[in-house]
Structure formats: structure tokens, C-alpha cells
XYZ file of C-alpha atoms in Angstrom:
761
model
C 26.493 -19.538 -4.804
C 23.572 -19.321 -2.378
C 20.495 -17.213 -3.077
C 17.758 -15.736 -0.885
C 14.423 -15.282 -2.666
C 11.809 -12.688 -1.646
C 8.457 -13.733 -3.047
C 5.114 -15.367 -2.465
C 5.491 -19.133 -2.431
C 3.400 -22.323 -2.704
C 1.129 -23.605 -1.291
C -0.224 -20.060 -1.631
C -2.036 -20.049 -4.979
C -0.383 -17.194 -6.811
C 1.318 -16.928 -10.194
C 4.342 -15.197 -8.638
C 4.638 -18.030 -6.112
C 4.723 -20.657 -8.852
C 7.226 -18.630 -10.876
C 9.575 -18.298 -7.931
C 9.413 -21.999 -7.119
C 10.190 -22.806 -10.753
C 13.075 -20.348 -10.815
C 14.603 -21.884 -7.686
C 14.412 -25.338 -9.244
C 15.762 -24.034 -12.556
C 18.806 -22.506 -10.907
C 19.290 -25.643 -8.824
C 19.132 -27.856 -11.928
C 22.312 -26.171 -13.175
C 24.157 -27.463 -10.107
C 23.937 -31.290 -10.343
C 26.131 -31.686 -7.277
C 23.284 -30.369 -5.171
C 21.294 -33.500 -5.944
C 18.056 -31.515 -6.166
C 18.551 -30.087 -2.682
C 18.959 -26.321 -2.735
C 21.519 -26.263 0.052
C 21.814 -22.761 1.435
C 19.084 -21.306 -0.796
C 15.994 -20.127 1.039
C 12.780 -18.166 0.610
C 11.419 -15.164 2.474
C 7.719 -15.736 1.777
C 5.048 -13.019 1.650
C 1.762 -14.132 3.180
C -1.648 -12.494 2.848
C -2.651 -13.816 6.273
C -2.189 -12.344 9.728
C -1.172 -15.853 10.835
C 2.340 -16.794 9.724
C 1.336 -20.459 10.007
C -1.632 -20.115 7.629
C 0.239 -21.958 4.869
C 2.187 -25.174 5.361
C 5.327 -23.975 3.649
C 8.069 -26.407 2.571
C 11.418 -26.420 4.330
C 13.078 -23.905 1.985
C 10.829 -21.157 3.399
C 12.879 -19.872 6.301
C 11.111 -16.594 7.044
C 7.515 -15.373 6.609
C 6.542 -11.717 6.142
C 2.957 -10.702 6.828
C 1.955 -8.382 4.027
C 0.655 -5.516 6.171
C 3.211 -5.628 9.016
C 6.003 -3.111 8.466
C 8.230 -4.561 11.184
C 8.244 -7.944 9.439
C 10.009 -6.387 6.461
C 12.755 -4.894 8.636
C 13.309 -8.180 10.454
C 13.396 -10.028 7.134
C 16.188 -7.732 5.951
C 18.141 -8.474 9.122
C 17.558 -12.202 8.607
C 18.889 -12.091 5.049
C 21.871 -9.930 6.021
C 22.971 -12.379 8.729
C 22.408 -15.444 6.533
C 24.979 -17.124 4.307
C 23.206 -15.980 1.136
C 25.518 -14.526 -1.506
C 22.765 -12.725 -3.432
C 19.084 -11.946 -3.231
C 16.340 -12.247 -5.886
C 13.142 -10.213 -5.515
C 9.928 -11.088 -7.322
C 8.062 -7.802 -7.610
C 4.339 -7.322 -8.100
C 2.614 -4.281 -6.554
C -0.174 -6.293 -4.956
C 1.878 -8.745 -2.891
C 3.466 -6.159 -0.584
C 1.816 -3.920 2.018
C 1.179 -0.190 2.029
C 0.119 2.011 -0.874
C 1.016 0.123 -4.065
C 3.264 -2.180 -2.005
C 5.584 0.529 -0.695
C 6.444 -1.526 2.427
C 9.037 -3.442 0.415
C 11.301 -0.386 0.146
C 12.608 -0.307 3.742
C 13.562 -3.978 3.381
C 15.503 -3.311 0.181
C 17.064 -0.191 1.661
C 18.571 -2.330 4.433
C 19.836 -5.217 2.302
C 23.574 -5.717 2.383
C 23.539 -8.455 -0.268
C 23.564 -7.789 -4.024
C 19.989 -7.664 -5.299
C 18.447 -8.833 -8.584
C 14.843 -7.703 -9.037
C 12.345 -9.336 -11.408
C 9.514 -6.977 -12.357
C 6.332 -8.847 -13.227
C 4.188 -5.736 -13.762
C 5.336 -2.476 -15.348
C 2.554 0.048 -15.764
C 2.301 2.402 -18.719
C 0.531 5.047 -16.607
C 1.864 4.601 -13.056
C 0.736 6.701 -10.143
C 3.318 8.919 -8.475
C 3.892 6.310 -5.754
C 4.116 3.404 -8.227
C 6.726 5.254 -10.262
C 8.710 6.041 -7.120
C 8.621 2.377 -6.043
C 9.941 1.064 -9.364
C 12.662 3.714 -9.514
C 13.752 2.932 -5.957
C 13.818 -0.811 -6.618
C 16.061 -0.088 -9.603
C 18.277 2.123 -7.451
C 18.776 -0.669 -4.918
C 19.252 -3.435 -7.521
C 22.374 -4.577 -9.295
C 20.170 -5.644 -12.213
C 16.508 -5.350 -13.153
C 15.052 -8.338 -15.016
C 12.059 -7.951 -17.330
C 10.503 -10.452 -19.709
C 9.767 -8.420 -22.830
C 11.144 -5.646 -25.020
C 8.098 -3.507 -24.267
C 8.891 -3.713 -20.549
C 12.428 -2.476 -21.199
C 11.080 0.434 -23.245
C 8.673 1.410 -20.468
C 11.405 1.377 -17.833
C 13.723 3.595 -19.860
C 11.161 6.082 -21.172
C 8.534 6.270 -18.407
C 10.608 5.468 -15.309
C 13.955 6.912 -16.502
C 15.922 3.798 -15.563
C 19.233 3.394 -17.434
C 19.050 0.713 -20.124
C 22.352 -0.820 -18.989
C 20.760 -1.728 -15.667
C 17.989 -3.737 -17.356
C 18.161 -7.219 -18.861
C 15.514 -9.207 -20.707
C 15.132 -12.833 -19.616
C 11.922 -14.331 -20.906
C 9.411 -16.210 -18.780
C 10.496 -19.816 -18.246
C 8.419 -22.831 -19.251
C 8.420 -26.444 -18.011
C 11.183 -28.702 -19.295
C 8.670 -31.406 -20.177
C 7.424 -33.236 -23.260
C 3.863 -34.383 -23.831
C 3.373 -38.130 -23.298
C 2.617 -40.242 -26.357
C -0.313 -41.809 -24.554
C -1.958 -38.707 -23.067
C -4.464 -39.599 -20.296
C -6.244 -36.247 -20.725
C -7.597 -37.411 -24.097
C -9.802 -39.878 -22.243
C -11.452 -37.288 -20.014
C -15.083 -36.503 -20.872
C -14.549 -32.895 -22.057
C -11.686 -34.027 -24.353
C -12.823 -37.416 -25.656
C -13.733 -37.165 -29.361
C -13.639 -33.390 -29.056
C -11.635 -30.575 -30.640
C -10.752 -28.547 -27.565
C -10.206 -24.837 -27.124
C -8.390 -24.318 -23.807
C -7.798 -21.456 -21.373
C -6.049 -22.007 -18.050
C -5.064 -19.965 -15.026
C -6.759 -18.303 -12.069
C -10.189 -17.107 -13.182
C -11.313 -13.481 -12.810
C -13.278 -10.985 -14.884
C -10.213 -9.354 -16.450
C -9.475 -12.624 -18.288
C -12.281 -11.899 -20.792
C -13.532 -15.483 -21.018
C -16.980 -14.296 -22.089
C -15.452 -13.287 -25.446
C -14.754 -16.959 -26.198
C -18.216 -18.012 -25.012
C -19.787 -15.427 -27.343
C -17.717 -16.813 -30.234
C -18.877 -20.395 -29.631
C -22.218 -20.315 -31.519
C -20.503 -19.545 -34.835
C -17.635 -21.961 -34.170
C -19.970 -24.782 -33.131
C -22.129 -24.239 -36.201
C -19.139 -25.193 -38.413
C -17.474 -27.553 -35.922
C -20.070 -29.086 -33.573
C -17.389 -31.217 -31.886
C -15.661 -28.154 -30.397
C -15.468 -27.932 -26.592
C -14.211 -24.843 -24.737
C -12.446 -25.997 -21.548
C -11.607 -23.510 -18.788
C -8.939 -25.019 -16.546
C -8.227 -23.454 -13.168
C -9.620 -22.225 -9.869
C -11.291 -18.886 -9.386
C -8.797 -16.325 -8.071
C -8.739 -16.403 -4.217
C -9.329 -12.647 -4.056
C -12.389 -13.001 -6.287
C -13.701 -15.907 -4.183
C -13.322 -13.785 -1.061
C -15.238 -10.816 -2.470
C -17.611 -12.275 -5.078
C -17.584 -16.053 -4.709
C -18.192 -17.909 -7.986
C -20.287 -15.099 -9.468
C -18.113 -14.839 -12.620
C -18.055 -18.564 -13.301
C -21.833 -18.684 -12.852
C -22.196 -15.733 -15.228
C -20.268 -17.619 -17.930
C -22.484 -20.670 -17.497
C -25.622 -18.540 -17.754
C -24.282 -16.819 -20.874
C -23.471 -20.158 -22.533
C -26.966 -21.395 -21.751
C -28.542 -18.263 -23.250
C -26.468 -18.713 -26.438
C -27.333 -22.397 -26.702
C -23.757 -23.633 -26.260
C -23.843 -24.872 -22.651
C -22.934 -28.362 -23.939
C -19.793 -26.892 -25.502
C -18.416 -25.297 -22.327
C -16.682 -27.218 -19.550
C -14.917 -26.110 -16.373
C -12.107 -28.069 -14.759
C -12.024 -26.363 -11.399
C -8.593 -27.377 -10.114
C -5.035 -26.196 -9.749
C -2.781 -28.485 -11.809
C 0.922 -29.211 -11.490
C 3.166 -28.544 -14.481
C 3.385 -32.137 -15.670
C -0.407 -32.384 -15.812
C -0.647 -28.916 -17.368
C 1.525 -29.993 -20.291
C -0.843 -32.917 -20.812
C -3.830 -30.571 -20.960
C -2.057 -28.221 -23.380
C -1.049 -31.117 -25.622
C -4.590 -32.483 -25.663
C -6.048 -29.152 -26.834
C -6.296 -28.025 -30.463
C -6.011 -24.315 -29.720
C -5.081 -22.303 -26.639
C -6.908 -18.961 -26.185
C -5.998 -15.919 -24.042
C -8.843 -13.420 -24.492
C -7.640 -10.738 -22.036
C -9.605 -7.487 -22.114
C -6.895 -4.836 -22.557
C -3.309 -4.380 -23.664
C -1.866 -3.694 -20.214
C -0.317 -7.101 -19.582
C 3.447 -6.902 -19.765
C 3.982 -10.570 -18.839
C 1.741 -13.624 -19.004
C 3.046 -16.849 -17.556
C 0.123 -18.837 -18.973
C 0.907 -17.564 -22.487
C 4.564 -18.533 -22.104
C 3.585 -22.009 -20.924
C 1.306 -22.484 -23.924
C 4.016 -21.469 -26.399
C 6.568 -23.614 -24.566
C 4.262 -26.612 -24.885
C 3.989 -26.055 -28.637
C 0.313 -25.102 -28.534
C -1.459 -23.186 -31.291
C -2.222 -19.901 -29.541
C -4.899 -17.350 -30.392
C -4.850 -14.203 -28.279
C -5.924 -10.605 -27.913
C -3.042 -8.193 -28.663
C -1.866 -7.400 -25.147
C 1.763 -6.358 -24.858
C 3.317 -9.736 -24.107
C 1.244 -11.515 -26.742
C 2.260 -9.148 -29.543
C 5.914 -10.031 -28.913
C 5.700 -13.720 -28.068
C 3.321 -14.654 -30.895
C 5.274 -12.810 -33.583
C 6.751 -14.751 -36.534
C 3.688 -16.959 -36.910
C 3.922 -18.412 -33.412
C 0.253 -17.532 -32.905
C -2.622 -15.376 -34.124
C -4.118 -12.182 -32.707
C -7.679 -10.821 -32.583
C -8.958 -7.514 -31.210
C -10.172 -7.068 -27.642
C -13.747 -8.259 -26.994
C -14.167 -9.091 -30.703
C -15.871 -12.485 -30.590
C -16.579 -12.450 -34.351
C -12.883 -12.026 -35.188
C -12.023 -14.819 -32.751
C -14.600 -17.098 -34.347
C -13.153 -16.390 -37.830
C -9.638 -17.340 -36.726
C -10.714 -20.485 -34.861
C -12.805 -21.719 -37.798
C -9.947 -21.026 -40.230
C -7.423 -22.942 -38.111
C -9.750 -25.887 -37.534
C -10.451 -26.014 -41.279
C -6.748 -25.959 -42.236
C -4.774 -28.672 -40.445
C -1.499 -27.705 -42.187
C -1.683 -24.076 -41.012
C -2.534 -25.202 -37.482
C 0.378 -27.642 -37.307
C 2.835 -25.115 -38.728
C 1.900 -22.642 -35.978
C 2.349 -25.343 -33.331
C 5.784 -26.257 -34.676
C 6.931 -22.621 -34.673
C 5.803 -22.231 -31.064
C 7.469 -25.479 -29.973
C 10.845 -24.578 -31.519
C 10.803 -21.123 -29.944
C 9.795 -22.637 -26.612
C 12.957 -24.735 -26.437
C 15.020 -21.711 -25.407
C 12.401 -20.856 -22.770
C 12.831 -24.149 -20.886
C 13.491 -23.516 -17.210
C 17.053 -24.934 -17.075
C 18.053 -22.529 -19.870
C 16.399 -19.606 -18.080
C 18.019 -20.676 -14.791
C 21.461 -20.570 -16.395
C 20.856 -16.968 -17.504
C 19.904 -15.975 -13.961
C 23.039 -17.625 -12.603
C 25.173 -15.428 -14.870
C 23.340 -12.313 -13.691
C 23.746 -13.287 -10.017
C 27.449 -14.063 -10.466
C 28.049 -10.664 -12.061
C 26.113 -8.959 -9.269
C 28.210 -10.689 -6.624
C 31.441 -9.904 -8.455
C 30.601 -6.206 -8.782
C 29.119 -5.824 -5.295
C 31.326 -3.684 -3.087
C 30.412 -2.948 0.530
C 32.376 0.307 0.284
C 29.673 1.698 -1.992
C 26.841 0.828 0.349
C 24.991 3.692 2.001
C 24.860 3.608 5.779
C 21.560 2.082 6.790
C 20.939 3.869 10.088
C 17.345 4.906 9.621
C 15.983 8.064 11.191
C 12.857 6.149 12.188
C 13.300 2.898 14.091
C 10.073 0.866 13.897
C 11.547 -1.792 16.187
C 11.013 0.391 19.248
C 7.390 1.123 18.328
C 4.683 -0.964 20.008
C 2.447 -3.012 17.752
C -0.505 -0.922 16.613
C -3.660 -1.919 18.457
C -7.253 -0.702 18.591
C -8.039 -2.651 21.780
C -8.412 0.384 24.047
C -10.313 2.370 21.423
C -12.743 -0.523 21.056
C -13.050 -0.631 24.847
C -13.992 3.060 24.911
C -16.363 2.902 21.928
C -20.002 1.852 22.006
C -22.760 2.263 19.426
C -23.060 5.983 20.232
C -19.428 7.018 19.957
C -16.193 7.042 21.891
C -16.442 7.832 25.617
C -14.268 10.823 26.438
C -12.751 9.771 29.778
C -11.458 6.686 31.573
C -10.494 5.781 35.134
C -7.181 4.122 34.575
C -7.989 1.849 31.612
C -11.733 1.546 32.352
C -14.262 3.720 30.477
C -15.753 6.397 32.721
C -19.333 6.373 31.479
C -20.341 9.163 33.886
C -18.481 11.692 31.732
C -20.294 10.784 28.502
C -19.075 11.760 25.043
C -17.641 14.821 23.304
C -17.382 15.950 19.703
C -13.612 16.622 19.872
C -12.807 12.986 20.627
C -15.188 11.529 18.071
C -13.685 13.814 15.427
C -10.175 12.638 16.364
C -11.412 9.039 16.420
C -12.766 9.434 12.894
C -9.359 10.626 11.651
C -7.587 7.778 13.442
C -9.944 5.133 12.042
C -9.493 6.416 8.475
C -5.708 6.384 8.906
C -5.772 2.844 10.321
C -7.970 1.568 7.509
C -5.807 3.244 4.851
C -2.658 1.748 6.309
C -3.639 -1.912 6.578
C -7.186 -2.223 5.246
C -8.230 -2.915 8.841
C -11.761 -4.275 9.052
C -11.964 -3.214 12.714
C -11.094 0.361 11.831
C -13.536 0.450 8.915
C -16.369 -0.725 11.151
C -15.671 2.163 13.549
C -16.089 4.837 10.861
C -19.919 4.948 10.782
C -20.072 5.161 14.580
C -17.928 8.300 14.760
C -19.450 9.853 11.652
C -22.926 9.193 13.018
C -22.005 10.931 16.284
C -20.834 14.008 14.371
C -24.074 14.030 12.412
C -26.121 13.654 15.603
C -24.356 16.646 17.165
C -24.930 18.965 14.191
C -27.657 21.495 14.853
C -30.349 22.532 12.407
C -28.374 25.634 11.376
C -25.196 23.612 10.642
C -23.281 24.336 13.842
C -22.300 21.610 16.334
C -22.946 20.750 19.933
C -20.023 19.187 21.788
C -21.084 17.199 24.865
C -23.515 14.302 25.154
C -24.374 12.409 28.338
C -24.186 8.627 28.518
C -27.994 8.503 28.253
C -27.761 10.527 25.025
C -28.920 13.892 26.377
C -27.401 17.046 24.895
C -25.347 18.913 27.501
C -24.792 22.134 25.556
C -26.497 24.156 22.849
C -23.358 25.133 20.933
C -19.901 23.610 21.240
C -16.568 25.384 21.425
C -14.748 26.735 18.400
C -12.074 24.126 19.062
C -14.582 21.311 18.751
C -16.031 22.955 15.623
C -12.613 23.240 13.977
C -11.562 19.707 14.904
C -14.787 18.410 13.398
C -14.167 20.285 10.149
C -10.663 18.784 10.134
C -12.055 15.269 10.518
C -14.697 15.780 7.823
C -12.123 17.272 5.451
C -9.822 14.335 6.136
C -12.587 11.855 5.344
C -13.535 13.723 2.162
C -9.917 13.783 0.997
C -8.889 10.307 2.125
C -11.952 8.110 2.661
C -12.249 4.841 0.751
C -16.052 4.689 0.889
C -17.986 6.927 -1.493
C -21.100 6.830 0.681
C -19.175 7.963 3.779
C -17.413 10.652 1.747
C -20.727 11.965 0.386
C -22.251 11.992 3.867
C -19.225 13.864 5.250
C -19.451 16.374 2.385
C -23.095 17.049 3.226
C -22.250 17.732 6.902
C -19.198 19.806 5.894
C -21.165 22.027 3.514
C -23.994 22.555 6.025
C -21.430 23.903 8.501
C -19.854 26.299 6.000
C -21.876 29.415 6.984
C -20.311 29.247 10.465
C -16.727 29.531 9.173
C -17.124 33.336 9.058
C -18.086 33.461 12.756
C -14.839 31.960 14.064
C -13.000 34.340 16.414
C -10.220 32.276 18.006
C -6.976 31.250 16.367
C -7.128 27.536 17.196
C -10.650 27.182 15.898
C -9.484 28.876 12.701
C -6.341 26.742 12.550
C -8.215 23.456 12.825
C -10.717 24.638 10.224
C -7.891 25.653 7.855
C -6.497 22.119 8.058
C -9.929 20.651 7.307
C -10.460 22.953 4.312
C -7.003 22.066 2.964
C -7.858 18.368 3.123
C -11.253 18.986 1.512
C -9.417 20.724 -1.351
C -7.375 17.581 -2.010
C -10.511 16.156 -3.604
C -11.981 19.464 -4.805
C -8.958 21.608 -5.843
C -11.029 23.767 -8.215
C -13.538 24.899 -5.548
C -12.639 28.595 -5.707
C -15.066 29.530 -2.967
C -13.355 27.167 -0.526
C -9.889 28.354 -1.615
C -10.972 31.942 -0.928
C -12.307 30.890 2.477
C -8.954 29.259 3.240
C -7.176 32.493 2.360
C -9.612 34.537 4.475
C -9.177 32.298 7.541
C -5.384 32.410 7.197
C -5.238 36.207 7.375
C -6.073 36.491 11.110
C -3.175 34.131 11.961
C -0.800 36.254 9.882
C -2.141 39.452 11.468
C -1.818 38.003 14.980
C 1.792 37.054 14.319
C 2.649 40.485 12.867
C 1.099 42.251 15.846
C 2.768 40.098 18.514
C 6.148 38.968 17.194
C 9.506 40.405 18.178
C 13.103 39.270 17.845
C 12.789 37.095 20.958
C 9.116 36.139 20.615
C 8.163 34.533 17.303
C 4.594 33.668 18.134
C 0.954 34.574 17.491
C -0.092 35.528 21.028
C 1.390 36.926 24.221
C 1.204 33.435 25.722
C 1.683 29.841 24.577
C -1.210 27.850 25.929
C -2.440 24.510 24.548
C -2.315 22.632 21.245
C 0.353 25.105 20.181
C 1.762 23.330 17.121
C -1.689 23.424 15.498
C -1.083 27.057 14.504
C 2.101 26.587 12.426
C 0.628 23.287 11.173
C -2.384 25.199 9.846
C -0.114 27.671 8.048
C 1.858 24.803 6.494
C -1.371 23.369 5.101
C -2.514 26.789 3.914
C 0.662 27.640 2.021
C 0.717 24.152 0.490
C -2.590 25.026 -1.196
C -1.993 28.706 -1.996
C 1.792 28.887 -2.395
C 1.819 32.084 -0.299
C 5.468 32.768 0.600
C 4.636 35.074 3.501
C 2.499 32.378 5.126
C 5.311 29.860 4.610
C 7.825 32.251 6.211
C 5.667 32.679 9.315
C 5.100 28.927 9.558
C 8.859 28.309 9.520
C 9.658 31.027 12.051
C 6.987 29.918 14.538
C 7.998 26.266 14.095
C 11.606 27.143 14.882
C 10.535 29.136 17.947
C 8.391 26.251 19.206
C 11.186 23.731 18.569
C 13.741 25.845 20.454
C 11.433 25.968 23.458
C 10.346 22.333 23.541
C 13.141 20.237 21.951
C 16.289 21.948 23.239
C 16.933 19.256 25.889
C 17.190 16.475 23.292
C 13.670 15.258 23.999
C 10.210 16.824 23.761
C 9.103 18.886 26.741
C 5.907 20.577 25.550
C 4.395 23.656 27.147
C 2.702 22.395 30.311
C -0.899 23.212 31.102
C 0.120 24.052 34.671
C 0.179 27.811 34.158
C 1.097 28.017 30.445
C 3.965 30.108 29.129
C 3.749 33.898 29.021
C 6.202 36.221 27.313
C 8.952 36.936 29.823
C 7.562 34.379 32.266
C 8.704 30.980 33.486
C 8.306 27.959 31.239
C 5.785 25.530 32.820
C 7.206 22.035 32.805
C 4.335 19.882 33.936
C 0.833 18.837 33.145
C 2.138 17.945 29.682
C -0.679 16.778 27.410
C -0.693 14.173 24.654
C -2.434 16.470 22.160
C 0.625 18.758 22.290
C 2.777 15.856 21.195
C 0.391 14.777 18.448
C 0.352 18.304 17.014
C 4.172 18.388 17.018
C 4.335 15.038 15.212
C 1.828 16.186 12.588
C 3.549 19.565 12.190
C 6.956 18.073 11.442
C 5.583 15.452 9.091
C 3.711 18.142 7.155
C 6.907 20.225 7.082
C 8.793 17.269 5.618
C 6.148 16.775 2.954
C 6.562 20.415 1.948
C 10.317 20.909 2.244
C 11.765 17.371 2.042
C 14.321 18.046 4.771
C 15.249 14.972 6.883
C 15.546 17.120 10.015
C 11.753 17.258 10.143
C 11.545 13.452 10.200
C 14.137 13.405 12.980
C 12.128 15.880 15.031
C 8.865 14.096 14.270
C 10.246 10.808 15.591
C 11.819 12.540 18.600
C 8.415 14.001 19.474
C 6.712 10.618 19.045
C 9.163 9.038 21.505
C 7.671 11.282 24.226
C 4.912 8.667 24.432
C 7.480 5.892 24.906
C 9.452 7.512 27.727
C 11.813 10.047 26.167
C 10.351 12.891 28.199
C 10.982 14.954 31.314
C 10.259 12.099 33.731
C 11.726 9.371 31.499
C 8.435 7.556 31.969
C 6.378 5.966 29.165
C 2.792 7.119 28.774
C 1.828 4.305 26.415
C 0.467 1.363 28.393
C 1.526 -1.943 26.825
C -1.036 -3.809 28.907
C -4.192 -1.833 28.089
C -2.958 -0.487 24.692
C -4.110 2.949 25.859
C -2.191 6.140 26.592
C -2.008 7.907 29.943
C -3.498 11.383 30.120
C -0.357 13.384 30.905
C 2.843 14.047 32.839
C 2.382 15.555 36.308
C 5.062 16.774 38.729
C 4.387 13.702 40.831
C 4.393 11.231 37.951
C 1.998 9.989 35.307
C -1.720 10.668 35.180
C -2.765 7.017 34.924
C -6.202 7.722 33.507
C -6.353 6.709 29.856
C -9.059 8.743 28.160
C -9.933 9.046 24.499
C -8.001 12.284 23.872
C -4.617 10.930 24.938
C -5.120 7.485 23.413
C -6.221 8.913 20.078
C -3.347 11.409 20.141
C -0.962 8.492 20.570
C -2.545 6.372 17.827
C -2.655 9.240 15.308
C 1.008 9.968 16.089
C 1.883 6.283 15.723
C 0.141 6.024 12.357
C 1.791 9.250 11.171
C 5.228 7.849 12.011
C 4.429 4.645 10.110
C 3.327 6.750 7.153
C 6.580 8.667 7.342
C 8.536 5.427 7.545
C 7.239 4.505 4.084
C 9.322 7.435 2.763
C 12.526 6.171 4.378
C 14.146 5.468 1.017
C 13.888 9.198 0.294
C 14.934 10.961 3.483
C 17.743 8.515 4.243
C 19.284 9.353 0.890
C 19.057 13.041 1.693
C 20.688 12.687 5.080
C 23.311 9.964 4.697
C 26.707 9.975 3.103
C 28.545 7.110 1.506
C 31.049 5.216 3.577
C 34.566 6.274 2.684
C 37.041 3.430 2.967
C 40.696 3.842 2.175
C 42.130 0.753 0.556
C 45.850 0.356 0.698
């Protein structure tokens, strides 16, 4: 049997990586004929780097997935499906996969054609909506879910509603090693003639090491030969963000308490054989974690497996593993209780040795070869029960393979320290045309979306530029100018209602979705200053854009009754316009369809999502259907052209098609899916997006793979080759919306696909 493993992997320093490497070896050790070579087994490794060559992986790593690249996951699924693997094992931890809570893993699993066994390393007691969905979907795609404790099983059945028969407990494996009689660690300075308390693992603040340091003065008073040794590197994520701040804090604390001579750091990552030596050289192993929410601890398992005397806070895994006098528990952050236990154990050699013996005997059934044998049984059963006839067809509505790689190159080319330039000659910024508020508002939305999707540093650094432009264009009374020359001279006193509404949309989006509190507070200040002008809006598109912005503002402030009432008030003119104009053959708001048409039903979709108004929902659906019949009836998007517009009873204008029409259609159908959960909206959304890639009237792509910009429109004679901010931002917002929709593939594919029916004779 050959197995494909999906996991992080050494040399990346990660507990999941080490676990997976150990599991591979454990399974291999049950097949002596392999002679320690895992023939046919391979790893699909998750990397936290943009460079797939960042880590020098060993030969068993056959494919590398970059954490934040959605296409990598799809290609990895194809690689596994065409390999000779019989089964697949997934190591799951929310933080090692891309997207919100690691949702990028779902399209990979949805495409797997091999039986899947999933090992859940973290199971949250209070998951977010997305986290709960992810775990439930992993269970749906898996032949068996493996957890490492009884508490984990209880959580899955009661919180996540996963059937108990699909779950199996296999405890965390430990090294199949014995401590050497002549232990070289005993001769190291921190251990020589010392009674050692030991903690090991990657160091970060949630490990609670300060609790042990605070307990040292009392312990040292009774046992001056005690040394607290912290073995392990600082967590790479902590190093990146905070350096050695936590380690330095512990040293300072020890110095203040007068126990600096009783604290030692061994700042290194140790292999298992050396780790067993450290554990054997210590008197007591301590895990002082700060809260109960730890369903599995590999370091705790290793300590028990090595026969160490363990003292721990009562997190979930510890309460199970240290039962039956295999260890002792003390309350979180309670340094006095810890000191009492340590002193008692050091005073009573018999009690200490009895605890060690209990741990050692229990640890024998945790040795990796034993654990590997259990996984082999699970994999064999999964292969035996796997039937391709029960597989769901995997033809996804959204195909990310045809989508260009997301790039901010052209946006960066158009952006300076003032804002984004509104026009370009071909792919070159046209500085003569200056800046406009509309484009900087769109750019703000795009940058937030890009940062949310992949934590893009480039996108985050653009946010203050666009937000600053909006602030600069706000007048003293809260309204907005629109146009600014390249030399930063105002070109108008008051901007259009369109630019006003688009700005409110962008501010509302930042308030509802921004990751920076300071930016969100600044946007809220600008938003609230503009509020008095909401009542002056006269035109439907200005109202529609403002409605969308208010709806997004209410995501963060749902109890703001004044803003809810304003949303209702602004929605009424759209309803009234529809009632006055509509007929059996004209389901629209005006006598003509002009520009940015899908914004109007999109606004109603946002409004009814907040208010639940059924009449507003009905109008949104009818006008959407009317717009779709006009623009999608040829099997591709042909939006209302700006060359004459479309009047009731008149001729439909084909050309001067604009990118903002397409963006609005993409956003409209994605919002419709979020409300109604009908896959047809995802199909239409993706069909509209493909207008940029060449599925349009001229069969010509508007996205420029060379410049990474988007052409300004479709003309009767061909493509408008200028690549201004409006069209490029419309493309990028559409692209990011499609990627966001793709994260929900597990859901809409299930709605739309039927099982393969195969008649077996």
C-alpha cells in the first residue's frame, strides 16, 4: 500500500511537520521489506514561502503547495490523482493552509479521487462559522477522521455534528527509543549536579513559561540545586513579528525574582534521540500552558512516552493523558500551586519514581511502530471500502486554471504617493489626466480584498494612499470633490453623486472588512462626516452605491438603528422607480439602461439582506433576470454598450462595452449566491468574469498578460488598448470576487452535481 501525505514537512520547523515525518517512518517500519525506503510513498508539502525552493526538502517531498496560492491546491489534487498512491493522509491544522481559517484546502479535498484519512490536530470548542464548515467538509470528504483524545471525539460529535462511527481515536505517537545508561546530557552545565525542571518545544507566549519562573523562588528556597531548563527555539512566527522579546522578558523576570542563576535556555531544535536524553536527564517535565483549549500536545505525549514525571496545567489533552497517576495537574497561572507540587515531588523520591513508572508503562503503547500499525489498518479499510461509483463528479463551476495569476503590477505602476492616476495611454500612466475619487475608492476596495485574501504586504501598503486621497477630497461640510490635477489642484468644487456613492461603498467596505483598527476608525470618521449628504442624493446609482456602503458599514454596526433607517429610506426611491416604470416586457427602474446597470439590483440585494424586506428581494430578482436575459442570452456576457445605451423599444447597443459593467455583474451574482445559495449564480458570475479573458462579442481578451492591466473596453473596431485605473480595478475586483467564490466550491458543487450512476452487471 502506497500513501500520499498532505502536510508541512521538515526542514520547516513545525510540530505538524515533525508529526508527519514520524508517521511516515512509523508506517514504513511495519513493512520491513521496504528496507527503510518508503517506495511509492510521497509528501505534498505546505510551505509558508512564496518560493517553492525555500526549504531543501528530502526526496520524499514530490510536490510543494504555497500556502496562499489557490491554484497550487488544485494542481496538487491532480498530482495525487495521477500518482500510484492507494490512499491519502491529511494532517489538518487551520493555520497551515491559505484563506480564511485555511479554507483553501477544501477544493483540493473535493477533487481527490483517492480514499482520504484526515488527522485533526486542532478541534475548537467555539469555532467560527467558517471553521465549523471546514471541519464538517473535511469529515464529509474523509473515509475516517483521526483524533488523539476522547475530548476531541466528543467535540466532533456534539459541536460539529459528525457521526461517531466516522471518528477513531489514535493517540499521539512517541519515539521508539530508550534512554542511554550513560546519558551525555547529565554532563552539560545546566544539568550537572542539578535537579532539572524541563520544558521543550517552540517558544511563544501561550506556553505560559512565566508561571514556572514565578514558582522558582519558593522551589529554590527548599531545593537550591533546582534548574529550570527551557529547550527549544522561539516559534518562527514569533521571531518574525516580535523577535526574542518573550525570551528576554523571561530572563528579566527571573532576574527581578532573584532566580536568574536557576533558569537556562537551550536555544536549539533537537532530534528525537537527543530529546529522549534531555527528558531522561530531567527530574520533572512541566507544561504550564495558559488555557484549556489544547486538544493535542505532542510535547506532552513525548514526555509521557519517555517516562518523565509530568506536572501540567489542566488543558484538555493533559487531563486525559495524565490520569491514573501518570502526572499531576495545577491550575492555570497558579505559580504557588506549581511550587507546592514540585517541592512535594522533589521531597518524596518514591512518589516521583512511581509517577515516572506509570508514565513509562503507558507510553509503551504510544511508540510510533504501534501507532503506525493502527494507521495501516485504517488505511486498508479505507481502500477496501472506497468505491469510485460513489464519488461525486468533480467538474467545478469555477475553473481557477484559466485565471491569470493575480498581480498588482499595473496598479503599482498607476499609483504614486497621491493616489491612483485615472487614465493610461496603453499601459503607461497618463499623468495629464490626474486623479479621480471614483478610482481611488475602487482601489481602496481592491486593496482590502487583496490583503484579506493573501495577507499581501503590497496591498496593505496601498491602503493609506487611497484612504488619504479620499480624506483629501472631502470638503469641510462632509461632501467630496472628485477630480484632482497631477499637481494636486482641485478641479471641481463638488463631485458627482456616483463618485459620492462609490466612496461611501469603499468606506463601508473598509469599516466592515478592514484588518487595521486605525484605518477602520479613520474611515468611520470620514463616513460619519458625509452622512448629512445622504438625504440630498437624487439619482438612482448614487443611491445604489450608497446603499451598498451602508450595508457593509452595518456588518460591523448592526445595531445602528439610524443607519438601518437611512438604508430603508434610500431603498424606497429604487422601489418607487421600478413600480413606476416596469411592465411585462420591461422589468427595470428607468426608461433606458445606461451604465453600471447591475449596481441597482446589487444594491437591492444588499438592502434586503439587512432588512429582510420581501418586496425589495422580489424586485432585485426580477430586475436581475431581466438584465441576464438581455446580456447573457448568447452564452457569454454582452453588456449594454455605452454607444447609445438601450432605450425601451429601441435597439440594443452592442459596443463600447465597459469593464465596470462586467464587475457589477460579477458582484451582483456573487451577492445573489450568498443570499440564495443557488449554483446558477456562481455559473453566471464566472461566465461574466470570462468576458475579461475573451468570452465576449469579439472573442478578444481585455486582460493584458504582459502589463497585468485591463483594456478600457470593446469597440466596434476592436479593443480600446488604453489601460486606465477604472478597467484595471474592475478586472482585479472581479478576479478577487471569483477567488472568494471559489472558496465555497465544496458547497455549490454539492448543490449542483449528482452522483455517478453505474450499473454493475
